[in-house]
Amino acid sequence: METEKKVNKSLDVTEDESEAVSRLVVPVIPTGGVSFYDAFVVRGIRVNRVEPGLVVCTLKVPPRFTDRGGNLANGAIANLVDVLGFCTAYVPGHPMNVSVDISISYMSTAKLHVSKAFPLQSNTHFPTHPL
């Protein structure tokens, strides 16, 4: 019962959060245009360098990627890992695949206003395509 109370409390939305969501503008996407996902998640990622098996990019974390504590949200991290990790394994001419199961272990909170560069490299142990 205690766990259920904790879960319910964590899912409660404050009035400020509710108002912030109600102010979101979701544009109508024409057929063949940029999707909501592209506009919401991928927008703002700048690709700095691309080589076979390597993608280096930068992103200024927007408020929509932060949690209640003002840190980079775990869900945003997982999504970025999924999207950008795929970029290292993409092979032109092959269909784009999506993750159906992803597991991430977080070592600590991702603090904002801290700059560190970590290039994404393809996994040399379990490649999905030759790179």
mmCIF file of C-alpha atoms in Angstrom:
data_model
loop_
_atom_site.group_PDB
_atom_site.id
_atom_site.type_symbol
_atom_site.label_atom_id
_atom_site.label_comp_id
_atom_site.label_asym_id
_atom_site.label_seq_id
_atom_site.Cartn_x
_atom_site.Cartn_y
_atom_site.Cartn_z
ATOM 1 C CA MET A 1 0.000 0.000 0.000
ATOM 2 C CA GLU A 2 2.900 2.359 0.815
ATOM 3 C CA THR A 3 4.383 1.810 -2.654
ATOM 4 C CA GLU A 4 1.038 2.614 -4.263
ATOM 5 C CA LYS A 5 0.874 5.904 -2.341
ATOM 6 C CA LYS A 6 4.393 6.795 -3.475
ATOM 7 C CA VAL A 7 3.530 5.993 -7.087
ATOM 8 C CA ASN A 8 0.350 8.071 -6.948
ATOM 9 C CA LYS A 9 2.232 10.976 -5.381
ATOM 10 C CA SER A 10 4.925 10.862 -8.066
ATOM 11 C CA LEU A 11 2.236 10.963 -10.754
ATOM 12 C CA ASP A 12 0.481 13.986 -9.256
ATOM 13 C CA VAL A 13 0.755 17.070 -11.412
ATOM 14 C CA THR A 14 1.069 20.516 -9.858
ATOM 15 C CA GLU A 15 -1.088 23.390 -11.046
ATOM 16 C CA ASP A 16 1.987 25.040 -12.607
ATOM 17 C CA GLU A 17 2.845 21.846 -14.491
ATOM 18 C CA SER A 18 -0.727 21.502 -15.711
ATOM 19 C CA GLU A 19 -0.740 25.097 -16.932
ATOM 20 C CA ALA A 20 2.619 24.635 -18.657
ATOM 21 C CA VAL A 21 1.287 21.640 -20.589
ATOM 22 C CA SER A 22 -1.902 23.486 -21.521
ATOM 23 C CA ARG A 23 0.239 26.249 -23.083
ATOM 24 C CA LEU A 24 2.078 23.834 -25.375
ATOM 25 C CA VAL A 25 1.448 24.590 -29.010
ATOM 26 C CA VAL A 26 1.258 21.461 -31.153
ATOM 27 C CA PRO A 27 1.345 22.475 -34.807
ATOM 28 C CA VAL A 28 -0.678 20.693 -37.453
ATOM 29 C CA ILE A 29 1.752 18.597 -39.501
ATOM 30 C CA PRO A 30 1.082 18.417 -43.249
ATOM 31 C CA THR A 31 1.440 15.041 -44.921
ATOM 32 C CA GLY A 32 5.118 14.376 -45.524
ATOM 33 C CA GLY A 33 6.103 17.174 -43.133
ATOM 34 C CA VAL A 34 8.063 17.078 -39.914
ATOM 35 C CA SER A 35 6.345 14.933 -37.299
ATOM 36 C CA PHE A 36 5.521 15.931 -33.734
ATOM 37 C CA TYR A 37 8.268 13.573 -32.598
ATOM 38 C CA ASP A 38 10.826 15.296 -34.828
ATOM 39 C CA ALA A 39 9.713 18.734 -33.689
ATOM 40 C CA PHE A 40 9.590 17.804 -29.994
ATOM 41 C CA VAL A 41 12.544 15.451 -29.528
ATOM 42 C CA VAL A 42 15.021 15.736 -32.362
ATOM 43 C CA ARG A 43 14.865 19.521 -32.866
ATOM 44 C CA GLY A 44 17.951 21.249 -31.531
ATOM 45 C CA ILE A 45 20.391 18.370 -31.933
ATOM 46 C CA ARG A 46 23.363 19.619 -33.919
ATOM 47 C CA VAL A 47 25.462 17.019 -35.699
ATOM 48 C CA ASN A 48 29.105 18.073 -35.486
ATOM 49 C CA ARG A 49 30.845 15.106 -37.089
ATOM 50 C CA VAL A 50 29.851 11.880 -38.807
ATOM 51 C CA GLU A 51 32.139 9.003 -39.691
ATOM 52 C CA PRO A 52 31.382 5.320 -40.195
ATOM 53 C CA GLY A 53 30.465 4.093 -36.711
ATOM 54 C CA LEU A 54 30.790 7.547 -35.087
ATOM 55 C CA VAL A 55 28.360 10.418 -34.571
ATOM 56 C CA VAL A 56 29.369 13.495 -32.563
ATOM 57 C CA CYS A 57 26.605 15.948 -31.772
ATOM 58 C CA THR A 58 25.693 18.700 -29.343
ATOM 59 C CA LEU A 59 22.422 19.698 -27.745
ATOM 60 C CA LYS A 60 21.518 22.606 -25.518
ATOM 61 C CA VAL A 61 19.022 20.983 -23.174
ATOM 62 C CA PRO A 62 15.642 22.698 -23.559
ATOM 63 C CA PRO A 63 13.195 22.963 -20.626
ATOM 64 C CA ARG A 64 11.001 20.251 -22.165
ATOM 65 C CA PHE A 65 13.786 17.714 -21.453
ATOM 66 C CA THR A 66 14.031 18.510 -17.742
ATOM 67 C CA ASP A 67 12.431 16.884 -14.717
ATOM 68 C CA ARG A 68 10.850 18.538 -11.672
ATOM 69 C CA GLY A 69 14.300 19.067 -10.147
ATOM 70 C CA GLY A 70 15.532 20.915 -13.233
ATOM 71 C CA ASN A 71 17.845 18.080 -14.297
ATOM 72 C CA LEU A 72 17.903 16.237 -17.586
ATOM 73 C CA ALA A 73 14.952 13.808 -17.372
ATOM 74 C CA ASN A 74 15.693 10.076 -17.469
ATOM 75 C CA GLY A 75 13.134 9.588 -20.236
ATOM 76 C CA ALA A 76 14.832 12.252 -22.342
ATOM 77 C CA ILE A 77 18.192 10.555 -21.808
ATOM 78 C CA ALA A 78 16.757 7.188 -22.849
ATOM 79 C CA ASN A 79 15.179 8.696 -25.934
ATOM 80 C CA LEU A 80 18.384 10.485 -26.945
ATOM 81 C CA VAL A 81 20.410 7.308 -26.401
ATOM 82 C CA ASP A 82 17.965 5.405 -28.600
ATOM 83 C CA VAL A 83 17.768 7.983 -31.405
ATOM 84 C CA LEU A 84 21.430 8.931 -31.493
ATOM 85 C CA GLY A 85 22.659 5.400 -30.873
ATOM 86 C CA PHE A 86 20.726 4.299 -33.942
ATOM 87 C CA CYS A 87 22.624 6.883 -35.998
ATOM 88 C CA THR A 88 25.876 4.991 -35.449
ATOM 89 C CA ALA A 89 24.386 1.799 -36.874
ATOM 90 C CA TYR A 90 22.382 3.280 -39.765
ATOM 91 C CA VAL A 91 23.250 1.892 -43.171
ATOM 92 C CA PRO A 92 21.959 3.848 -46.187
ATOM 93 C CA GLY A 93 19.542 1.807 -48.247
ATOM 94 C CA HIS A 94 18.485 -0.380 -45.308
ATOM 95 C CA PRO A 95 15.232 0.193 -43.437
ATOM 96 C CA MET A 96 15.333 2.206 -40.230
ATOM 97 C CA ASN A 97 14.569 0.022 -37.230
ATOM 98 C CA VAL A 98 13.184 1.040 -33.862
ATOM 99 C CA SER A 99 13.941 -0.276 -30.406
ATOM 100 C CA VAL A 100 11.333 -2.556 -28.894
ATOM 101 C CA ASP A 101 13.221 -3.086 -25.640
ATOM 102 C CA ILE A 102 15.868 -0.852 -24.099
ATOM 103 C CA SER A 103 17.516 -1.059 -20.699
ATOM 104 C CA ILE A 104 19.583 1.787 -19.258
ATOM 105 C CA SER A 105 21.292 1.908 -15.882
ATOM 106 C CA TYR A 106 21.732 5.471 -14.647
ATOM 107 C CA MET A 107 24.841 6.076 -12.562
ATOM 108 C CA SER A 108 23.826 9.563 -11.397
ATOM 109 C CA THR A 109 21.595 12.506 -12.223
ATOM 110 C CA ALA A 110 22.513 14.379 -15.394
ATOM 111 C CA LYS A 111 23.070 17.927 -14.174
ATOM 112 C CA LEU A 112 22.321 20.890 -16.400
ATOM 113 C CA HIS A 113 24.899 23.548 -17.261
ATOM 114 C CA VAL A 114 27.716 20.986 -17.226
ATOM 115 C CA SER A 115 29.521 20.498 -20.526
ATOM 116 C CA LYS A 116 31.113 17.186 -21.377
ATOM 117 C CA ALA A 117 31.485 15.638 -24.804
ATOM 118 C CA PHE A 118 31.016 11.915 -25.248
ATOM 119 C CA PRO A 119 31.146 10.712 -28.874
ATOM 120 C CA LEU A 120 28.723 7.944 -29.731
ATOM 121 C CA GLN A 121 30.469 4.976 -31.254
ATOM 122 C CA SER A 122 29.015 1.790 -32.599
ATOM 123 C CA ASN A 123 29.273 -1.220 -30.337
ATOM 124 C CA THR A 124 32.157 -3.271 -31.632
ATOM 125 C CA HIS A 125 30.950 -6.321 -29.690
ATOM 126 C CA PHE A 126 27.404 -6.516 -31.063
ATOM 127 C CA PRO A 127 27.211 -4.679 -34.412
ATOM 128 C CA THR A 128 23.854 -4.809 -36.170
ATOM 129 C CA HIS A 129 25.388 -3.996 -39.554
ATOM 130 C CA PRO A 130 28.976 -3.956 -40.761
ATOM 131 C CA LEU A 131 30.254 -0.385 -40.420
#
